[in-house]
Amino acid sequence: MGAGPRCPYAYPGRQPGTAVWVSGVLIPCARINRPGTKVDLRQLRYFVAIVEHGSLVAAAQHVHVAQPALSHHVSNLEAELGQKLFERTARGVLPTKIGSEFYHRAKLILRTADQAVETVKRGGEMAGIVSLGVTPTSGLVLGLPILMRATEQFPSLKVNVVERLSGHLYEMTRTGLLDLSIMFDSRPAENMDVEMLGADEMVLVGNADMFERFGIGPTVDKAMLATLPLFLSSATHFTRRKVDNEFARLGIRPTVSSEIDSVTLTMDAVEKGLGFTIRCRGTARGPHGKFRTARISDGLWIHRFYLHAGPVSIRSVACNCLVEIIKSVAAELIADGTLTAS
């Protein structure tokens, strides 16, 4: 394979080689070579396996090492670091607080080292795996453009996409189960950067027959909105809470025909003329059929998309590349009117 595009974050200040930059430190792939430490990548892989399996027996089987040898490696690692990394319990082993912190750093180092080796093997073409979380709505609006851009610019960069609700994505990103996530939640968290990507207007969505039957034009006011049969998600969804807050602020009560926690099923029901829904305008542009939309004249019906990521200093090279792709895609969607800047 010929040399592909190089990520601007891949090797700051030097040509690709067998060393990687992590938190501003150049780390040889063979060993973490800081004065006073003798921790190699094999020890980190063993440590990560134990955390993820919660058992020395299961971890030993996973890394193909005898359990006594694995226990010995753990003892040596704890002695080298001068910290207790695990609590031994009747149900297995659990990382201590410092062990959990070390786990996230170890995962980053291993991922970055693997990506560095793979990138060198591919002649400098960016490679690696990044996990991206999206909500059903952010996936519809931003997901496909991001995947297309990533595939175009970095063919060997693998983006694993997970769809969850905002609350779940927040916890998964905060605890390191996801590298990045795009959600409605703007809450800051320790060791996590939050940046607004853009906003989308929430509109009334229905099919043409339903719009004509109820005499709905380009806009709908709160009096009309209160009479319409609506398909909304349950209260666990951020979108539903947003809708309920706006209704409460306007002093009206919605007519909820059914609660459906599926964007696809909701839009299919709306397309068949069973009722209306309130969604981001980008959802109505999605692959669910042809819809009519009406702006809601009363209230503040805006949804903002936020990118959540670990700080730049602890992100992998591939993760930084995907962050830049996400930002550029969002900027283009703002430029073409799909999203707004605020």
GROMACS .gro file of C-alpha atoms in nm:
model
  342
    1MET     CA    1   0.000   0.000   0.000
    2GLY     CA    2   0.130   0.340  -0.092
    3ALA     CA    3   0.180   0.617   0.159
    4GLY     CA    4  -0.150   0.774   0.257
    5PRO     CA    5  -0.231   1.105   0.422
    6ARG     CA    6  -0.047   1.187   0.741
    7CYS     CA    7  -0.228   1.314   1.046
    8PRO     CA    8  -0.089   1.653   1.159
    9TYR     CA    9  -0.078   1.523   1.517
   10ALA     CA   10   0.107   1.200   1.442
   11TYR     CA   11   0.472   1.282   1.506
   12PRO     CA   12   0.524   1.638   1.625
   13GLY     CA   13   0.871   1.760   1.539
   14ARG     CA   14   1.010   1.435   1.400
   15GLN     CA   15   0.972   1.174   1.128
   16PRO     CA   16   0.764   0.862   1.198
   17GLY     CA   17   0.958   0.600   1.391
   18THR     CA   18   0.928   0.354   1.671
   19ALA     CA   19   0.846   0.615   1.935
   20VAL     CA   20   0.525   0.794   2.021
   21TRP     CA   21   0.430   1.116   2.194
   22VAL     CA   22   0.200   1.088   2.495
   23SER     CA   23   0.119   1.389   2.714
   24GLY     CA   24   0.409   1.576   2.559
   25VAL     CA   25   0.660   1.296   2.628
   26LEU     CA   26   0.837   1.090   2.362
   27ILE     CA   27   0.786   0.723   2.454
   28PRO     CA   28   0.973   0.442   2.276
   29CYS     CA   29   0.740   0.161   2.175
   30ALA     CA   30   0.960  -0.099   2.339
   31ARG     CA   31   0.969   0.064   2.682
   32ILE     CA   32   0.835   0.356   2.877
   33ASN     CA   33   1.171   0.516   2.927
   34ARG     CA   34   1.140   0.778   3.200
   35PRO     CA   35   1.414   0.812   3.461
   36GLY     CA   36   1.350   0.580   3.753
   37THR     CA   37   1.084   0.364   3.585
   38LYS     CA   38   1.120   0.027   3.419
   39VAL     CA   39   0.770  -0.045   3.300
   40ASP     CA   40   0.737  -0.203   2.958
   41LEU     CA   41   0.440  -0.244   2.729
   42ARG     CA   42   0.400  -0.610   2.816
   43GLN     CA   43   0.339  -0.521   3.180
   44LEU     CA   44   0.084  -0.260   3.074
   45ARG     CA   45  -0.099  -0.514   2.858
   46TYR     CA   46  -0.113  -0.758   3.149
   47PHE     CA   47  -0.238  -0.485   3.382
   48VAL     CA   48  -0.511  -0.374   3.139
   49ALA     CA   49  -0.622  -0.734   3.086
   50ILE     CA   50  -0.667  -0.785   3.460
   51VAL     CA   51  -0.872  -0.466   3.496
   52GLU     CA   52  -1.095  -0.553   3.202
   53HIS     CA   53  -1.150  -0.916   3.301
   54GLY     CA   54  -1.172  -0.858   3.677
   55SER     CA   55  -0.997  -1.186   3.738
   56LEU     CA   56  -0.639  -1.309   3.731
   57VAL     CA   57  -0.752  -1.643   3.592
   58ALA     CA   58  -0.949  -1.490   3.303
   59ALA     CA   59  -0.676  -1.234   3.232
   60ALA     CA   60  -0.408  -1.506   3.230
   61GLN     CA   61  -0.607  -1.702   2.974
   62HIS     CA   62  -0.657  -1.390   2.763
   63VAL     CA   63  -0.286  -1.300   2.748
   64HIS     CA   64  -0.173  -1.665   2.735
   65VAL     CA   65   0.038  -1.651   3.051
   66ALA     CA   66   0.032  -1.878   3.354
   67GLN     CA   67  -0.153  -1.725   3.648
   68PRO     CA   68   0.147  -1.735   3.887
   69ALA     CA   69   0.357  -1.552   3.627
   70LEU     CA   70   0.085  -1.292   3.582
   71SER     CA   71   0.061  -1.238   3.957
   72HIS     CA   72   0.437  -1.192   3.966
   73HIS     CA   73   0.417  -0.926   3.693
   74VAL     CA   74   0.151  -0.741   3.891
   75SER     CA   75   0.360  -0.747   4.206
   76ASN     CA   76   0.662  -0.615   4.015
   77LEU     CA   77   0.452  -0.340   3.857
   78GLU     CA   78   0.313  -0.228   4.194
   79ALA     CA   79   0.661  -0.234   4.343
   80GLU     CA   80   0.802  -0.033   4.052
   81LEU     CA   81   0.530   0.230   4.078
   82GLY     CA   82   0.518   0.231   4.456
   83GLN     CA   83   0.138   0.212   4.446
   84LYS     CA   84  -0.125  -0.050   4.516
   85LEU     CA   85  -0.313  -0.099   4.191
   86PHE     CA   86  -0.564  -0.369   4.287
   87GLU     CA   87  -0.791  -0.468   4.570
   88ARG     CA   88  -0.823  -0.843   4.606
   89THR     CA   89  -1.181  -0.948   4.685
   90ALA     CA   90  -1.371  -1.275   4.707
   91ARG     CA   91  -1.524  -1.200   4.368
   92GLY     CA   92  -1.197  -1.119   4.195
   93VAL     CA   93  -0.977  -0.812   4.166
   94LEU     CA   94  -1.081  -0.448   4.139
   95PRO     CA   95  -0.859  -0.151   4.054
   96THR     CA   96  -0.792   0.097   4.333
   97LYS     CA   97  -0.858   0.465   4.269
   98ILE     CA   98  -0.499   0.515   4.150
   99GLY     CA   99  -0.528   0.188   3.960
  100SER     CA  100  -0.830   0.318   3.769
  101GLU     CA  101  -0.641   0.635   3.676
  102PHE     CA  102  -0.340   0.430   3.569
  103TYR     CA  103  -0.568   0.206   3.362
  104HIS     CA  104  -0.686   0.498   3.145
  105ARG     CA  105  -0.327   0.616   3.096
  106ALA     CA  106  -0.210   0.263   3.019
  107LYS     CA  107  -0.485   0.217   2.762
  108LEU     CA  108  -0.384   0.541   2.595
  109ILE     CA  109  -0.016   0.440   2.583
  110LEU     CA  110  -0.093   0.096   2.442
  111ARG     CA  111  -0.332   0.235   2.184
  112THR     CA  112  -0.087   0.504   2.080
  113ALA     CA  113   0.200   0.255   2.060
  114ASP     CA  114  -0.007   0.016   1.848
  115GLN     CA  115  -0.114   0.301   1.623
  116ALA     CA  116   0.245   0.418   1.585
  117VAL     CA  117   0.362   0.072   1.481
  118GLU     CA  118   0.071   0.029   1.241
  119THR     CA  119   0.126   0.374   1.094
  120VAL     CA  120   0.494   0.302   1.032
  121LYS     CA  121   0.407  -0.031   0.871
  122ARG     CA  122   0.173   0.154   0.637
  123GLY     CA  123   0.441   0.398   0.534
  124GLY     CA  124   0.310   0.690   0.738
  125GLU     CA  125  -0.060   0.647   0.660
  126MET     CA  126  -0.267   0.721   0.971
  127ALA     CA  127  -0.411   0.405   1.127
  128GLY     CA  128  -0.582   0.319   1.451
  129ILE     CA  129  -0.919   0.272   1.620
  130VAL     CA  130  -1.133   0.547   1.773
  131SER     CA  131  -1.466   0.489   1.948
  132LEU     CA  132  -1.730   0.756   1.884
  133GLY     CA  133  -2.059   0.778   2.070
  134VAL     CA  134  -2.364   0.943   1.913
  135THR     CA  135  -2.724   0.996   2.013
  136PRO     CA  136  -2.993   0.886   1.765
  137THR     CA  137  -3.033   1.248   1.652
  138SER     CA  138  -2.665   1.347   1.639
  139GLY     CA  139  -2.598   1.024   1.449
  140LEU     CA  140  -2.856   1.116   1.186
  141VAL     CA  141  -2.729   1.472   1.147
  142LEU     CA  142  -2.353   1.426   1.181
  143GLY     CA  143  -2.276   1.054   1.172
  144LEU     CA  144  -2.265   0.984   0.800
  145PRO     CA  145  -2.070   1.299   0.701
  146ILE     CA  146  -1.809   1.218   0.969
  147LEU     CA  147  -1.768   0.858   0.852
  148MET     CA  148  -1.742   0.967   0.489
  149ARG     CA  149  -1.478   1.226   0.568
  150ALA     CA  150  -1.278   0.987   0.789
  151THR     CA  151  -1.283   0.718   0.519
  152GLU     CA  152  -1.179   0.967   0.255
  153GLN     CA  153  -0.892   1.124   0.447
  154PHE     CA  154  -0.766   0.826   0.652
  155PRO     CA  155  -0.872   0.494   0.494
  156SER     CA  156  -0.692   0.293   0.762
  157LEU     CA  157  -0.852   0.481   1.051
  158LYS     CA  158  -1.126   0.263   1.199
  159VAL     CA  159  -1.413   0.452   1.363
  160ASN     CA  160  -1.631   0.239   1.590
  161VAL     CA  161  -1.968   0.412   1.641
  162VAL     CA  162  -2.190   0.346   1.942
  163GLU     CA  163  -2.545   0.486   1.964
  164ARG     CA  164  -2.681   0.561   2.310
  165LEU     CA  165  -2.878   0.827   2.494
  166SER     CA  166  -2.694   1.138   2.611
  167GLY     CA  167  -2.682   1.026   2.975
  168HIS     CA  168  -2.525   0.693   2.884
  169LEU     CA  169  -2.276   0.855   2.647
  170TYR     CA  170  -2.173   1.103   2.913
  171GLU     CA  171  -2.080   0.828   3.158
  172MET     CA  172  -1.914   0.612   2.894
  173THR     CA  173  -1.696   0.902   2.779
  174ARG     CA  174  -1.619   1.020   3.132
  175THR     CA  175  -1.502   0.673   3.235
  176GLY     CA  176  -1.299   0.615   2.919
  177LEU     CA  177  -1.522   0.353   2.755
  178LEU     CA  178  -1.558   0.593   2.461
  179ASP     CA  179  -1.292   0.819   2.313
  180LEU     CA  180  -1.537   1.081   2.190
  181SER     CA  181  -1.909   1.146   2.194
  182ILE     CA  182  -2.151   1.389   2.032
  183MET     CA  183  -2.454   1.459   2.249
  184PHE     CA  184  -2.690   1.726   2.377
  185ASP     CA  185  -2.544   1.724   2.728
  186SER     CA  186  -2.312   2.018   2.796
  187ARG     CA  187  -2.214   1.926   3.153
  188PRO     CA  188  -1.838   1.956   3.211
  189ALA     CA  189  -1.655   1.670   3.376
  190GLU     CA  190  -1.310   1.617   3.518
  191ASN     CA  191  -1.056   1.527   3.250
  192MET     CA  192  -1.302   1.596   2.970
  193ASP     CA  193  -1.317   1.882   2.719
  194VAL     CA  194  -1.660   1.996   2.598
  195GLU     CA  195  -1.708   2.204   2.283
  196MET     CA  196  -2.027   2.307   2.106
  197LEU     CA  197  -2.032   2.195   1.743
  198GLY     CA  198  -2.353   2.365   1.631
  199ALA     CA  199  -2.727   2.381   1.689
  200ASP     CA  200  -3.037   2.258   1.511
  201GLU     CA  201  -3.391   2.394   1.534
  202MET     CA  202  -3.661   2.166   1.672
  203VAL     CA  203  -3.967   2.164   1.448
  204LEU     CA  204  -4.306   2.000   1.416
  205VAL     CA  205  -4.281   1.704   1.177
  206GLY     CA  206  -4.566   1.529   0.994
  207ASN     CA  207  -4.665   1.402   0.653
  208ALA     CA  208  -4.840   1.615   0.389
  209ASP     CA  209  -5.187   1.468   0.451
  210MET     CA  210  -5.173   1.540   0.825
  211PHE     CA  211  -5.055   1.897   0.763
  212GLU     CA  212  -5.350   1.957   0.529
  213ARG     CA  213  -5.599   1.785   0.760
  214PHE     CA  214  -5.507   2.008   1.053
  215GLY     CA  215  -5.454   2.320   0.839
  216ILE     CA  216  -5.091   2.365   0.940
  217GLY     CA  217  -4.882   2.621   0.752
  218PRO     CA  218  -4.513   2.716   0.771
  219THR     CA  219  -4.546   2.789   1.144
  220VAL     CA  220  -4.753   2.653   1.430
  221ASP     CA  221  -4.838   2.837   1.753
  222LYS     CA  222  -4.871   2.695   2.103
  223ALA     CA  223  -5.253   2.678   2.089
  224MET     CA  224  -5.246   2.457   1.781
  225LEU     CA  225  -4.948   2.258   1.909
  226ALA     CA  226  -5.138   2.155   2.223
  227THR     CA  227  -5.415   1.992   2.014
  228LEU     CA  228  -5.197   1.778   1.788
  229PRO     CA  229  -5.146   1.403   1.849
  230LEU     CA  230  -4.776   1.367   1.921
  231PHE     CA  231  -4.535   1.076   1.923
  232LEU     CA  232  -4.263   1.159   2.174
  233SER     CA  233  -3.983   0.967   2.342
  234SER     CA  234  -4.003   0.878   2.711
  235ALA     CA  235  -3.882   1.108   2.987
  236THR     CA  236  -3.542   0.934   2.996
  237HIS     CA  237  -3.452   1.103   2.668
  238PHE     CA  238  -3.290   1.445   2.666
  239THR     CA  239  -3.514   1.547   2.373
  240ARG     CA  240  -3.831   1.468   2.568
  241ARG     CA  241  -3.711   1.665   2.868
  242LYS     CA  242  -3.639   1.958   2.640
  243VAL     CA  243  -3.988   1.935   2.487
  244ASP     CA  244  -4.155   1.905   2.827
  245ASN     CA  245  -3.963   2.206   2.960
  246GLU     CA  246  -4.076   2.419   2.667
  247PHE     CA  247  -4.439   2.309   2.706
  248ALA     CA  248  -4.425   2.387   3.079
  249ARG     CA  249  -4.271   2.727   3.010
  250LEU     CA  250  -4.551   2.803   2.763
  251GLY     CA  251  -4.814   2.682   3.011
  252ILE     CA  252  -4.964   2.415   2.784
  253ARG     CA  253  -5.001   2.040   2.802
  254PRO     CA  254  -4.911   1.825   2.499
  255THR     CA  255  -5.140   1.555   2.361
  256VAL     CA  256  -4.906   1.255   2.367
  257SER     CA  257  -5.053   0.971   2.164
  258SER     CA  258  -4.765   0.736   2.235
  259GLU     CA  259  -4.415   0.730   2.383
  260ILE     CA  260  -4.167   0.564   2.148
  261ASP     CA  261  -3.797   0.533   2.232
  262SER     CA  262  -3.695   0.474   1.873
  263VAL     CA  263  -3.628   0.747   1.620
  264THR     CA  264  -3.682   0.507   1.330
  265LEU     CA  265  -4.019   0.379   1.454
  266THR     CA  266  -4.133   0.732   1.544
  267MET     CA  267  -4.052   0.864   1.199
  268ASP     CA  268  -4.214   0.561   1.033
  269ALA     CA  269  -4.533   0.621   1.233
  270VAL     CA  270  -4.531   0.989   1.139
  271GLU     CA  271  -4.473   0.904   0.774
  272LYS     CA  272  -4.780   0.678   0.781
  273GLY     CA  273  -4.992   0.965   0.914
  274LEU     CA  274  -5.049   0.831   1.264
  275GLY     CA  275  -4.952   1.160   1.424
  276PHE     CA  276  -4.682   1.425   1.453
  277THR     CA  277  -4.353   1.452   1.636
  278ILE     CA  278  -4.115   1.726   1.745
  279ARG     CA  279  -3.761   1.665   1.632
  280CYS     CA  280  -3.451   1.844   1.515
  281ARG     CA  281  -3.492   1.961   1.159
  282GLY     CA  282  -3.196   1.743   1.058
  283THR     CA  283  -3.390   1.431   1.159
  284ALA     CA  284  -3.666   1.519   0.912
  285ARG     CA  285  -3.400   1.541   0.641
  286GLY     CA  286  -3.290   1.187   0.720
  287PRO     CA  287  -3.360   0.865   0.527
  288HIS     CA  288  -3.708   0.810   0.671
  289GLY     CA  289  -3.921   0.941   0.387
  290LYS     CA  290  -4.061   1.276   0.287
  291PHE     CA  291  -4.196   1.501   0.560
  292ARG     CA  292  -4.346   1.842   0.606
  293THR     CA  293  -4.210   2.060   0.883
  294ALA     CA  294  -4.337   2.371   1.059
  295ARG     CA  295  -4.150   2.609   1.282
  296ILE     CA  296  -4.288   2.649   1.632
  297SER     CA  297  -4.354   3.019   1.679
  298ASP     CA  298  -4.359   3.017   2.060
  299GLY     CA  299  -4.070   2.903   2.280
  300LEU     CA  300  -3.699   2.836   2.240
  301TRP     CA  301  -3.687   2.519   2.033
  302ILE     CA  302  -3.314   2.475   1.983
  303HIS     CA  303  -3.098   2.165   2.029
  304ARG     CA  304  -2.721   2.208   2.061
  305PHE     CA  305  -2.469   1.939   1.976
  306TYR     CA  306  -2.163   1.910   2.202
  307LEU     CA  307  -1.843   1.720   2.142
  308HIS     CA  308  -1.707   1.551   2.455
  309ALA     CA  309  -1.347   1.433   2.456
  310GLY     CA  310  -1.057   1.376   2.688
  311PRO     CA  311  -0.804   1.661   2.712
  312VAL     CA  312  -0.569   1.699   2.416
  313SER     CA  313  -0.276   1.595   2.635
  314ILE     CA  314  -0.410   1.241   2.686
  315ARG     CA  315  -0.579   1.175   2.353
  316SER     CA  316  -0.439   0.928   2.107
  317VAL     CA  317  -0.304   1.045   1.773
  318ALA     CA  318  -0.596   0.889   1.586
  319CYS     CA  319  -0.843   1.046   1.830
  320ASN     CA  320  -0.702   1.392   1.762
  321CYS     CA  321  -0.738   1.330   1.390
  322LEU     CA  322  -1.104   1.239   1.430
  323VAL     CA  323  -1.167   1.545   1.649
  324GLU     CA  324  -1.043   1.768   1.368
  325ILE     CA  325  -1.263   1.582   1.118
  326ILE     CA  326  -1.569   1.626   1.341
  327LYS     CA  327  -1.504   1.997   1.380
  328SER     CA  328  -1.454   2.049   1.008
  329VAL     CA  329  -1.774   1.858   0.924
  330ALA     CA  330  -1.971   2.064   1.178
  331ALA     CA  331  -1.830   2.387   1.033
  332GLU     CA  332  -1.939   2.282   0.684
  333LEU     CA  333  -2.289   2.194   0.806
  334ILE     CA  334  -2.311   2.542   0.959
  335ALA     CA  335  -2.190   2.697   0.634
  336ASP     CA  336  -2.455   2.517   0.424
  337GLY     CA  337  -2.736   2.596   0.669
  338THR     CA  338  -2.792   2.246   0.805
  339LEU     CA  339  -2.681   2.365   1.151
  340THR     CA  340  -2.652   2.706   1.308
  341ALA     CA  341  -2.357   2.840   1.503
  342SER     CA  342  -2.554   2.901   1.825
   0.00000   0.00000   0.00000
